Amino acid sequence: IGSKIALGDKTTLLLGVNYFNYDNPIDNNNDNFTDVTLQNRISVFQKWNLQRSRQREFSLAGRFLYEDRWGGEMQWTPEFRGTDILYGESIYTTRWELLGKYQLPVEFPMMFTFSYTDHDQNSVYGTLPYLAQQRIGFGQLTWGPQFESHDLLFGAAIRYNYYDDNTPATSGINGNEPDNVWIPSLFAQDEISFGEQHSLLLGSRLDYDNRHGAIFTPRMAYKWKLNDFDVLRINAGTGFRVVNLFTEDHAALTGAREVVITESLDPERSYNINLNYLKKIYSSNGVYLNFDASVFYTYFSNRILPDYETDPNQIIYSNLDGNSVSKGISTNLDLSLPNGLKVLLGATVMDVSSEENNVTTRQILTERFTGTWNVSYTIRPWQLTLDYTGNMYGPMRLPLLGELDPRNEFSPTWSIQNIQFTYTGGKGIELYGGVKNLLNWTPNRNAPFIIARANDPFDQNVTFDSNGQVTATADNPYALTFDPTYVYGPNQGIRAFIGMRYRL
């Protein structure tokens, strides 16, 4: 439910309430595990916009979310949460946030933006609990003067991050040591115009993290407007990222593998360059065509990637002793015809690899190519719109549990396609319906099973040798342990849907 309310002449209120409940366990692949996560979620959003003198901005927004979701064995109920009787992954999430924007009452353009987020997660993965709290505060002041051919931007920011959980991520010599970090920043950029066709943007940012010291990240962008229909851009820059394994990598929390962190993890650093060409075509008969193509290259140092292969019973994390590269080409096409037909097409071909000890390997769970499309046609006399959407993914390298694992090392090329009809002739009422996953594709179609040892999720009948490695037995001929990490696509098959929207 969404509504926009005018409160007097100078105040408007946006209000949104969303409730979602899915509580029907389904097991179409007969492994006794739910195919789709069950959810009970409510969220509330509110935003205030206040008009001020001289058109100065002031807005304040808040959002609250609570979610209870779970997946696991079909017989699982909340009373088994955290036990080794039935396997379940259960997550309770409470999150609220506040964000705002305020233009200072001074003669020159100066803007203050701020936000605060509080996130609490109470979860269990089998018998493994993950209890985490995160609080993030952010404030930023910017000043954007303009002088002749220079469009300047200066700013200062401060970011506060508090993070605590019950994992090794926040443990230290003296016991629990939550992250409690302030990161001040200064940044500046100058967009220089050289006539109507050329512009150059130069920018730099300096952050100070008390864990890693001062971090300098410059960037540049050049734009060449050949004419009103052709634009060429080149962008280059650097970046850094402090990784939190347990908030960013769900696989570290399944409980199926031991998490091993071999060293104190340094921030990831990246260096990137991107070349983009944009072409627009307008015809006299109302045809519009927008085409863009990009070539990109990103070089990573200190990359943190999960190692599933050294030991099938572990996920090992460390900074890569080498480099990682992501490079490729992407294209997008937007076509609109006067008869009501609209076509959006996108494709990306990329290579994501890592090099360590002079050995180059393809990164796990990354595809070589992707494609997306959206074909929309409106039958105006009937006020009916047909939307055909879809995506396609190339093969990915998948994590296996050893040489005897019978599952495929690479996923097949797969596609999810949908169709929807929307009727808008009901005076504020919209009726819609359609079919999702028209091809009824799911990952188990080309695999003997998806979840390894789904019949023994706590490895109670697995035999280990003196080195802790799994031994093949009559009950376990492939020498496997329970492992749900062989996941690369949605597990929900073909389904129909109908709905109604009412606009007041």
PDB file of N, CA and C in Angstrom, residues 156-242:
ATOM      1  N   ALA A 156      33.147  16.779   2.753  1.00  0.00           N
ATOM      2  CA  ALA A 156      33.716  16.095   3.910  1.00  0.00           C
ATOM      3  C   ALA A 156      32.661  15.138   4.435  1.00  0.00           C
ATOM      4  N   ALA A 157      33.104  13.965   4.859  1.00  0.00           N
ATOM      5  CA  ALA A 157      32.161  12.950   5.321  1.00  0.00           C
ATOM      6  C   ALA A 157      32.727  12.252   6.544  1.00  0.00           C
ATOM      7  N   ILE A 158      31.838  11.681   7.308  1.00  0.00           N
ATOM      8  CA  ILE A 158      32.219  10.869   8.458  1.00  0.00           C
ATOM      9  C   ILE A 158      31.310   9.647   8.482  1.00  0.00           C
ATOM     10  N   ARG A 159      31.900   8.495   8.668  1.00  0.00           N
ATOM     11  CA  ARG A 159      31.150   7.242   8.705  1.00  0.00           C
ATOM     12  C   ARG A 159      31.507   6.503   9.985  1.00  0.00           C
ATOM     13  N   TYR A 160      30.470   6.062  10.689  1.00  0.00           N
ATOM     14  CA  TYR A 160      30.661   5.291  11.919  1.00  0.00           C
ATOM     15  C   TYR A 160      30.098   3.897  11.716  1.00  0.00           C
ATOM     16  N   ASN A 161      30.876   2.890  12.091  1.00  0.00           N
ATOM     17  CA  ASN A 161      30.431   1.512  11.939  1.00  0.00           C
ATOM     18  C   ASN A 161      30.683   0.739  13.227  1.00  0.00           C
ATOM     19  N   TYR A 162      29.601   0.207  13.785  1.00  0.00           N
ATOM     20  CA  TYR A 162      29.699  -0.702  14.935  1.00  0.00           C
ATOM     21  C   TYR A 162      29.208  -2.064  14.480  1.00  0.00           C
ATOM     22  N   TYR A 163      30.013  -3.085  14.736  1.00  0.00           N
ATOM     23  CA  TYR A 163      29.622  -4.431  14.334  1.00  0.00           C
ATOM     24  C   TYR A 163      30.074  -5.426  15.394  1.00  0.00           C
ATOM     25  N   ASP A 164      29.150  -6.283  15.790  1.00  0.00           N
ATOM     26  CA  ASP A 164      29.461  -7.309  16.785  1.00  0.00           C
ATOM     27  C   ASP A 164      28.701  -8.574  16.431  1.00  0.00           C
ATOM     28  N   ASP A 165      29.367  -9.709  16.558  1.00  0.00           N
ATOM     29  CA  ASP A 165      28.686 -10.983  16.365  1.00  0.00           C
ATOM     30  C   ASP A 165      29.365 -12.037  17.226  1.00  0.00           C
ATOM     31  N   ASN A 166      28.918 -13.262  17.088  1.00  0.00           N
ATOM     32  CA  ASN A 166      29.454 -14.352  17.893  1.00  0.00           C
ATOM     33  C   ASN A 166      30.404 -15.243  17.093  1.00  0.00           C
ATOM     34  N   THR A 167      31.028 -14.674  16.048  1.00  0.00           N
ATOM     35  CA  THR A 167      31.957 -15.436  15.215  1.00  0.00           C
ATOM     36  C   THR A 167      33.385 -14.957  15.477  1.00  0.00           C
ATOM     37  N   PRO A 168      34.382 -15.643  14.886  1.00  0.00           N
ATOM     38  CA  PRO A 168      35.767 -15.180  15.036  1.00  0.00           C
ATOM     39  C   PRO A 168      36.019 -13.787  14.476  1.00  0.00           C
ATOM     40  N   ALA A 169      35.083 -13.248  13.696  1.00  0.00           N
ATOM     41  CA  ALA A 169      35.284 -11.928  13.099  1.00  0.00           C
ATOM     42  C   ALA A 169      35.461 -10.848  14.155  1.00  0.00           C
ATOM     43  N   THR A 170      34.854 -11.012  15.328  1.00  0.00           N
ATOM     44  CA  THR A 170      34.951  -9.984  16.369  1.00  0.00           C
ATOM     45  C   THR A 170      35.561 -10.539  17.653  1.00  0.00           C
ATOM     46  N   SER A 171      36.351 -11.582  17.545  1.00  0.00           N
ATOM     47  CA  SER A 171      37.030 -12.115  18.724  1.00  0.00           C
ATOM     48  C   SER A 171      38.484 -11.675  18.706  1.00  0.00           C
ATOM     49  N   GLY A 172      39.035 -11.447  19.891  1.00  0.00           N
ATOM     50  CA  GLY A 172      40.416 -11.010  20.002  1.00  0.00           C
ATOM     51  C   GLY A 172      41.108 -11.691  21.158  1.00  0.00           C
ATOM     52  N   ILE A 173      42.299 -11.215  21.454  1.00  0.00           N
ATOM     53  CA  ILE A 173      43.091 -11.818  22.535  1.00  0.00           C
ATOM     54  C   ILE A 173      42.375 -11.687  23.868  1.00  0.00           C
ATOM     55  N   ASN A 174      41.682 -10.563  24.063  1.00  0.00           N
ATOM     56  CA  ASN A 174      41.023 -10.295  25.342  1.00  0.00           C
ATOM     57  C   ASN A 174      39.548 -10.662  25.334  1.00  0.00           C
ATOM     58  N   GLY A 175      39.145 -11.524  24.402  1.00  0.00           N
ATOM     59  CA  GLY A 175      37.739 -11.921  24.331  1.00  0.00           C
ATOM     60  C   GLY A 175      37.032 -11.222  23.188  1.00  0.00           C
ATOM     61  N   ASN A 176      35.770 -10.883  23.417  1.00  0.00           N
ATOM     62  CA  ASN A 176      34.984 -10.252  22.358  1.00  0.00           C
ATOM     63  C   ASN A 176      35.451  -8.818  22.125  1.00  0.00           C
ATOM     64  N   GLU A 177      35.738  -8.483  20.867  1.00  0.00           N
ATOM     65  CA  GLU A 177      36.199  -7.147  20.501  1.00  0.00           C
ATOM     66  C   GLU A 177      35.403  -6.657  19.295  1.00  0.00           C
ATOM     67  N   PRO A 178      34.243  -6.045  19.522  1.00  0.00           N
ATOM     68  CA  PRO A 178      33.426  -5.560  18.398  1.00  0.00           C
ATOM     69  C   PRO A 178      34.163  -4.499  17.590  1.00  0.00           C
ATOM     70  N   ASP A 179      33.862  -4.454  16.291  1.00  0.00           N
ATOM     71  CA  ASP A 179      34.361  -3.358  15.461  1.00  0.00           C
ATOM     72  C   ASP A 179      33.676  -2.069  15.891  1.00  0.00           C
ATOM     73  N   ASN A 180      34.472  -1.036  16.080  1.00  0.00           N
ATOM     74  CA  ASN A 180      33.952   0.266  16.488  1.00  0.00           C
ATOM     75  C   ASN A 180      34.795   1.310  15.760  1.00  0.00           C
ATOM     76  N   VAL A 181      34.393   1.644  14.544  1.00  0.00           N
ATOM     77  CA  VAL A 181      35.285   2.346  13.630  1.00  0.00           C
ATOM     78  C   VAL A 181      34.671   3.666  13.175  1.00  0.00           C
ATOM     79  N   TRP A 182      35.482   4.708  13.229  1.00  0.00           N
ATOM     80  CA  TRP A 182      35.140   5.994  12.627  1.00  0.00           C
ATOM     81  C   TRP A 182      36.024   6.187  11.394  1.00  0.00           C
ATOM     82  N   ILE A 183      35.421   6.565  10.272  1.00  0.00           N
ATOM     83  CA  ILE A 183      36.180   6.792   9.041  1.00  0.00           C
ATOM     84  C   ILE A 183      35.864   8.192   8.516  1.00  0.00           C
ATOM     85  N   PRO A 184      36.721   9.178   8.791  1.00  0.00           N
ATOM     86  CA  PRO A 184      36.527  10.513   8.204  1.00  0.00           C
ATOM     87  C   PRO A 184      37.060  10.545   6.775  1.00  0.00           C
ATOM     88  N   SER A 185      36.476  11.398   5.954  1.00  0.00           N
ATOM     89  CA  SER A 185      36.852  11.463   4.541  1.00  0.00           C
ATOM     90  C   SER A 185      36.818  12.900   4.048  1.00  0.00           C
ATOM     91  N   LEU A 186      37.680  13.190   3.098  1.00  0.00           N
ATOM     92  CA  LEU A 186      37.668  14.440   2.350  1.00  0.00           C
ATOM     93  C   LEU A 186      37.687  14.100   0.865  1.00  0.00           C
ATOM     94  N   PHE A 187      36.940  14.835   0.065  1.00  0.00           N
ATOM     95  CA  PHE A 187      36.955  14.561  -1.365  1.00  0.00           C
ATOM     96  C   PHE A 187      36.738  15.853  -2.146  1.00  0.00           C
ATOM     97  N   ALA A 188      37.186  15.819  -3.389  1.00  0.00           N
ATOM     98  CA  ALA A 188      37.046  16.983  -4.270  1.00  0.00           C
ATOM     99  C   ALA A 188      37.014  16.500  -5.708  1.00  0.00           C
ATOM    100  N   GLN A 189      36.270  17.222  -6.528  1.00  0.00           N
ATOM    101  CA  GLN A 189      36.273  16.923  -7.954  1.00  0.00           C
ATOM    102  C   GLN A 189      36.042  18.207  -8.743  1.00  0.00           C
ATOM    103  N   ASP A 190      36.513  18.186  -9.960  1.00  0.00           N
ATOM    104  CA  ASP A 190      36.373  19.335 -10.853  1.00  0.00           C
ATOM    105  C   ASP A 190      36.002  18.807 -12.232  1.00  0.00           C
ATOM    106  N   GLU A 191      34.827  19.209 -12.724  1.00  0.00           N
ATOM    107  CA  GLU A 191      34.425  18.862 -14.077  1.00  0.00           C
ATOM    108  C   GLU A 191      34.696  20.072 -14.961  1.00  0.00           C
ATOM    109  N   ILE A 192      35.642  19.900 -15.867  1.00  0.00           N
ATOM    110  CA  ILE A 192      36.117  20.999 -16.701  1.00  0.00           C
ATOM    111  C   ILE A 192      35.530  20.847 -18.099  1.00  0.00           C
ATOM    112  N   SER A 193      34.877  21.895 -18.574  1.00  0.00           N
ATOM    113  CA  SER A 193      34.285  21.872 -19.912  1.00  0.00           C
ATOM    114  C   SER A 193      35.214  22.560 -20.901  1.00  0.00           C
ATOM    115  N   PHE A 194      35.468  21.878 -22.022  1.00  0.00           N
ATOM    116  CA  PHE A 194      36.266  22.444 -23.108  1.00  0.00           C
ATOM    117  C   PHE A 194      35.345  22.637 -24.309  1.00  0.00           C
ATOM    118  N   GLY A 195      34.593  23.703 -24.298  1.00  0.00           N
ATOM    119  CA  GLY A 195      33.605  23.916 -25.338  1.00  0.00           C
ATOM    120  C   GLY A 195      32.386  23.036 -25.099  1.00  0.00           C
ATOM    121  N   GLU A 196      31.607  22.824 -26.139  1.00  0.00           N
ATOM    122  CA  GLU A 196      30.369  22.060 -26.012  1.00  0.00           C
ATOM    123  C   GLU A 196      30.577  20.559 -26.171  1.00  0.00           C
ATOM    124  N   GLN A 197      31.731  20.140 -26.682  1.00  0.00           N
ATOM    125  CA  GLN A 197      31.906  18.735 -27.018  1.00  0.00           C
ATOM    126  C   GLN A 197      32.739  17.951 -26.017  1.00  0.00           C
ATOM    127  N   HIS A 198      33.620  18.616 -25.286  1.00  0.00           N
ATOM    128  CA  HIS A 198      34.566  17.882 -24.448  1.00  0.00           C
ATOM    129  C   HIS A 198      34.449  18.325 -22.989  1.00  0.00           C
ATOM    130  N   SER A 199      34.550  17.344 -22.095  1.00  0.00           N
ATOM    131  CA  SER A 199      34.615  17.650 -20.662  1.00  0.00           C
ATOM    132  C   SER A 199      35.491  16.609 -19.978  1.00  0.00           C
ATOM    133  N   LEU A 200      36.152  17.037 -18.937  1.00  0.00           N
ATOM    134  CA  LEU A 200      37.061  16.175 -18.181  1.00  0.00           C
ATOM    135  C   LEU A 200      36.747  16.313 -16.705  1.00  0.00           C
ATOM    136  N   LEU A 201      36.535  15.196 -16.041  1.00  0.00           N
ATOM    137  CA  LEU A 201      36.271  15.197 -14.605  1.00  0.00           C
ATOM    138  C   LEU A 201      37.467  14.589 -13.895  1.00  0.00           C
ATOM    139  N   LEU A 202      37.997  15.318 -12.922  1.00  0.00           N
ATOM    140  CA  LEU A 202      39.102  14.849 -12.095  1.00  0.00           C
ATOM    141  C   LEU A 202      38.636  14.840 -10.648  1.00  0.00           C
ATOM    142  N   GLY A 203      38.818  13.730  -9.976  1.00  0.00           N
ATOM    143  CA  GLY A 203      38.359  13.628  -8.600  1.00  0.00           C
ATOM    144  C   GLY A 203      39.322  12.831  -7.745  1.00  0.00           C
ATOM    145  N   SER A 204      39.269  13.071  -6.459  1.00  0.00           N
ATOM    146  CA  SER A 204      40.097  12.316  -5.520  1.00  0.00           C
ATOM    147  C   SER A 204      39.396  12.274  -4.171  1.00  0.00           C
ATOM    148  N   ARG A 205      39.719  11.235  -3.423  1.00  0.00           N
ATOM    149  CA  ARG A 205      39.110  11.036  -2.111  1.00  0.00           C
ATOM    150  C   ARG A 205      40.176  10.495  -1.164  1.00  0.00           C
ATOM    151  N   LEU A 206      40.144  10.994   0.063  1.00  0.00           N
ATOM    152  CA  LEU A 206      41.064  10.522   1.089  1.00  0.00           C
ATOM    153  C   LEU A 206      40.250  10.060   2.290  1.00  0.00           C
ATOM    154  N   ASP A 207      40.355   8.776   2.607  1.00  0.00           N
ATOM    155  CA  ASP A 207      39.696   8.200   3.775  1.00  0.00           C
ATOM    156  C   ASP A 207      40.750   7.802   4.794  1.00  0.00           C
ATOM    157  N   TYR A 208      40.372   7.890   6.068  1.00  0.00           N
ATOM    158  CA  TYR A 208      41.275   7.412   7.114  1.00  0.00           C
ATOM    159  C   TYR A 208      40.545   6.379   7.958  1.00  0.00           C
ATOM    160  N   ASP A 209      41.063   5.158   7.913  1.00  0.00           N
ATOM    161  CA  ASP A 209      40.538   4.044   8.698  1.00  0.00           C
ATOM    162  C   ASP A 209      41.602   3.686   9.722  1.00  0.00           C
ATOM    163  N   ASN A 210      41.248   3.748  11.019  1.00  0.00           N
ATOM    164  CA  ASN A 210      42.272   3.526  12.037  1.00  0.00           C
ATOM    165  C   ASN A 210      42.834   2.107  12.019  1.00  0.00           C
ATOM    166  N   ARG A 211      42.175   1.192  11.302  1.00  0.00           N
ATOM    167  CA  ARG A 211      42.704  -0.167  11.179  1.00  0.00           C
ATOM    168  C   ARG A 211      43.707  -0.283  10.037  1.00  0.00           C
ATOM    169  N   HIS A 212      43.549   0.567   9.010  1.00  0.00           N
ATOM    170  CA  HIS A 212      44.355   0.410   7.798  1.00  0.00           C
ATOM    171  C   HIS A 212      45.052   1.694   7.364  1.00  0.00           C
ATOM    172  N   GLY A 213      44.877   2.780   8.126  1.00  0.00           N
ATOM    173  CA  GLY A 213      45.564   4.012   7.808  1.00  0.00           C
ATOM    174  C   GLY A 213      44.861   4.831   6.744  1.00  0.00           C
ATOM    175  N   ALA A 214      45.607   5.760   6.136  1.00  0.00           N
ATOM    176  CA  ALA A 214      45.059   6.641   5.107  1.00  0.00           C
ATOM    177  C   ALA A 214      44.950   5.894   3.780  1.00  0.00           C
ATOM    178  N   ILE A 215      43.829   6.117   3.093  1.00  0.00           N
ATOM    179  CA  ILE A 215      43.578   5.438   1.819  1.00  0.00           C
ATOM    180  C   ILE A 215      43.174   6.496   0.797  1.00  0.00           C
ATOM    181  N   PHE A 216      43.962   6.604  -0.263  1.00  0.00           N
ATOM    182  CA  PHE A 216      43.758   7.616  -1.299  1.00  0.00           C
ATOM    183  C   PHE A 216      43.187   6.939  -2.542  1.00  0.00           C
ATOM    184  N   THR A 217      42.072   7.467  -3.077  1.00  0.00           N
ATOM    185  CA  THR A 217      41.422   6.865  -4.245  1.00  0.00           C
ATOM    186  C   THR A 217      41.103   7.953  -5.270  1.00  0.00           C
ATOM    187  N   PRO A 218      41.952   8.125  -6.271  1.00  0.00           N
ATOM    188  CA  PRO A 218      41.674   9.097  -7.338  1.00  0.00           C
ATOM    189  C   PRO A 218      40.807   8.484  -8.432  1.00  0.00           C
ATOM    190  N   ARG A 219      40.206   9.340  -9.255  1.00  0.00           N
ATOM    191  CA  ARG A 219      39.452   8.875 -10.413  1.00  0.00           C
ATOM    192  C   ARG A 219      39.408   9.985 -11.459  1.00  0.00           C
ATOM    193  N   MET A 220      39.125   9.582 -12.695  1.00  0.00           N
ATOM    194  CA  MET A 220      38.985  10.552 -13.776  1.00  0.00           C
ATOM    195  C   MET A 220      37.959  10.034 -14.774  1.00  0.00           C
ATOM    196  N   ALA A 221      37.341  10.983 -15.488  1.00  0.00           N
ATOM    197  CA  ALA A 221      36.362  10.628 -16.510  1.00  0.00           C
ATOM    198  C   ALA A 221      36.433  11.664 -17.632  1.00  0.00           C
ATOM    199  N   TYR A 222      36.428  11.174 -18.849  1.00  0.00           N
ATOM    200  CA  TYR A 222      36.479  12.052 -20.016  1.00  0.00           C
ATOM    201  C   TYR A 222      35.249  11.790 -20.876  1.00  0.00           C
ATOM    202  N   LYS A 223      34.604  12.859 -21.322  1.00  0.00           N
ATOM    203  CA  LYS A 223      33.401  12.751 -22.154  1.00  0.00           C
ATOM    204  C   LYS A 223      33.610  13.538 -23.439  1.00  0.00           C
ATOM    205  N   TRP A 224      33.350  12.859 -24.549  1.00  0.00           N
ATOM    206  CA  TRP A 224      33.446  13.494 -25.861  1.00  0.00           C
ATOM    207  C   TRP A 224      32.088  13.370 -26.533  1.00  0.00           C
ATOM    208  N   LYS A 225      31.404  14.496 -26.627  1.00  0.00           N
ATOM    209  CA  LYS A 225      30.096  14.534 -27.277  1.00  0.00           C
ATOM    210  C   LYS A 225      30.313  14.863 -28.746  1.00  0.00           C
ATOM    211  N   LEU A 226      30.350  13.828 -29.574  1.00  0.00           N
ATOM    212  CA  LEU A 226      30.634  14.033 -30.985  1.00  0.00           C
ATOM    213  C   LEU A 226      29.559  14.887 -31.646  1.00  0.00           C
ATOM    214  N   ASN A 227      28.292  14.609 -31.275  1.00  0.00           N
ATOM    215  CA  ASN A 227      27.147  15.382 -31.753  1.00  0.00           C
ATOM    216  C   ASN A 227      25.993  15.091 -30.803  1.00  0.00           C
ATOM    217  N   ASP A 228      24.783  15.466 -31.171  1.00  0.00           N
ATOM    218  CA  ASP A 228      23.636  15.246 -30.294  1.00  0.00           C
ATOM    219  C   ASP A 228      23.253  13.776 -30.179  1.00  0.00           C
ATOM    220  N   PHE A 229      23.853  12.908 -30.991  1.00  0.00           N
ATOM    221  CA  PHE A 229      23.429  11.511 -31.035  1.00  0.00           C
ATOM    222  C   PHE A 229      24.543  10.521 -30.698  1.00  0.00           C
ATOM    223  N   ASP A 230      25.767  10.986 -30.558  1.00  0.00           N
ATOM    224  CA  ASP A 230      26.899  10.093 -30.301  1.00  0.00           C
ATOM    225  C   ASP A 230      27.744  10.658 -29.164  1.00  0.00           C
ATOM    226  N   VAL A 231      27.995   9.812 -28.159  1.00  0.00           N
ATOM    227  CA  VAL A 231      28.796  10.230 -27.007  1.00  0.00           C
ATOM    228  C   VAL A 231      29.797   9.120 -26.683  1.00  0.00           C
ATOM    229  N   LEU A 232      31.035   9.513 -26.443  1.00  0.00           N
ATOM    230  CA  LEU A 232      32.091   8.583 -26.057  1.00  0.00           C
ATOM    231  C   LEU A 232      32.594   8.972 -24.676  1.00  0.00           C
ATOM    232  N   ARG A 233      32.705   7.971 -23.782  1.00  0.00           N
ATOM    233  CA  ARG A 233      33.169   8.225 -22.418  1.00  0.00           C
ATOM    234  C   ARG A 233      34.267   7.233 -22.055  1.00  0.00           C
ATOM    235  N   ILE A 234      35.215   7.710 -21.242  1.00  0.00           N
ATOM    236  CA  ILE A 234      36.207   6.831 -20.656  1.00  0.00           C
ATOM    237  C   ILE A 234      36.343   7.193 -19.186  1.00  0.00           C
ATOM    238  N   ASN A 235      36.314   6.168 -18.328  1.00  0.00           N
ATOM    239  CA  ASN A 235      36.403   6.362 -16.884  1.00  0.00           C
ATOM    240  C   ASN A 235      37.508   5.475 -16.331  1.00  0.00           C
ATOM    241  N   ALA A 236      38.226   5.981 -15.359  1.00  0.00           N
ATOM    242  CA  ALA A 236      39.259   5.195 -14.691  1.00  0.00           C
ATOM    243  C   ALA A 236      39.325   5.632 -13.238  1.00  0.00           C
ATOM    244  N   GLY A 237      39.678   4.688 -12.368  1.00  0.00           N
ATOM    245  CA  GLY A 237      39.754   5.031 -10.961  1.00  0.00           C
ATOM    246  C   GLY A 237      40.245   3.876 -10.121  1.00  0.00           C
ATOM    247  N   THR A 238      40.277   4.111  -8.835  1.00  0.00           N
ATOM    248  CA  THR A 238      40.697   3.095  -7.874  1.00  0.00           C
ATOM    249  C   THR A 238      39.645   2.998  -6.781  1.00  0.00           C
ATOM    250  N   GLY A 239      39.724   1.932  -6.013  1.00  0.00           N
ATOM    251  CA  GLY A 239      38.787   1.751  -4.916  1.00  0.00           C
ATOM    252  C   GLY A 239      39.353   0.817  -3.873  1.00  0.00           C
ATOM    253  N   PHE A 240      38.709   0.788  -2.722  1.00  0.00           N
ATOM    254  CA  PHE A 240      39.089  -0.163  -1.683  1.00  0.00           C
ATOM    255  C   PHE A 240      37.828  -0.594  -0.954  1.00  0.00           C
ATOM    256  N   ARG A 241      37.906  -1.767  -0.322  1.00  0.00           N
ATOM    257  CA  ARG A 241      36.738  -2.306   0.367  1.00  0.00           C
ATOM    258  C   ARG A 241      37.195  -3.175   1.529  1.00  0.00           C
ATOM    259  N   VAL A 242      36.643  -2.897   2.704  1.00  0.00           N
ATOM    260  CA  VAL A 242      36.876  -3.740   3.874  1.00  0.00           C
ATOM    261  C   VAL A 242      35.778  -4.794   3.902  1.00  0.00           C
TER     262      VAL A 242
END
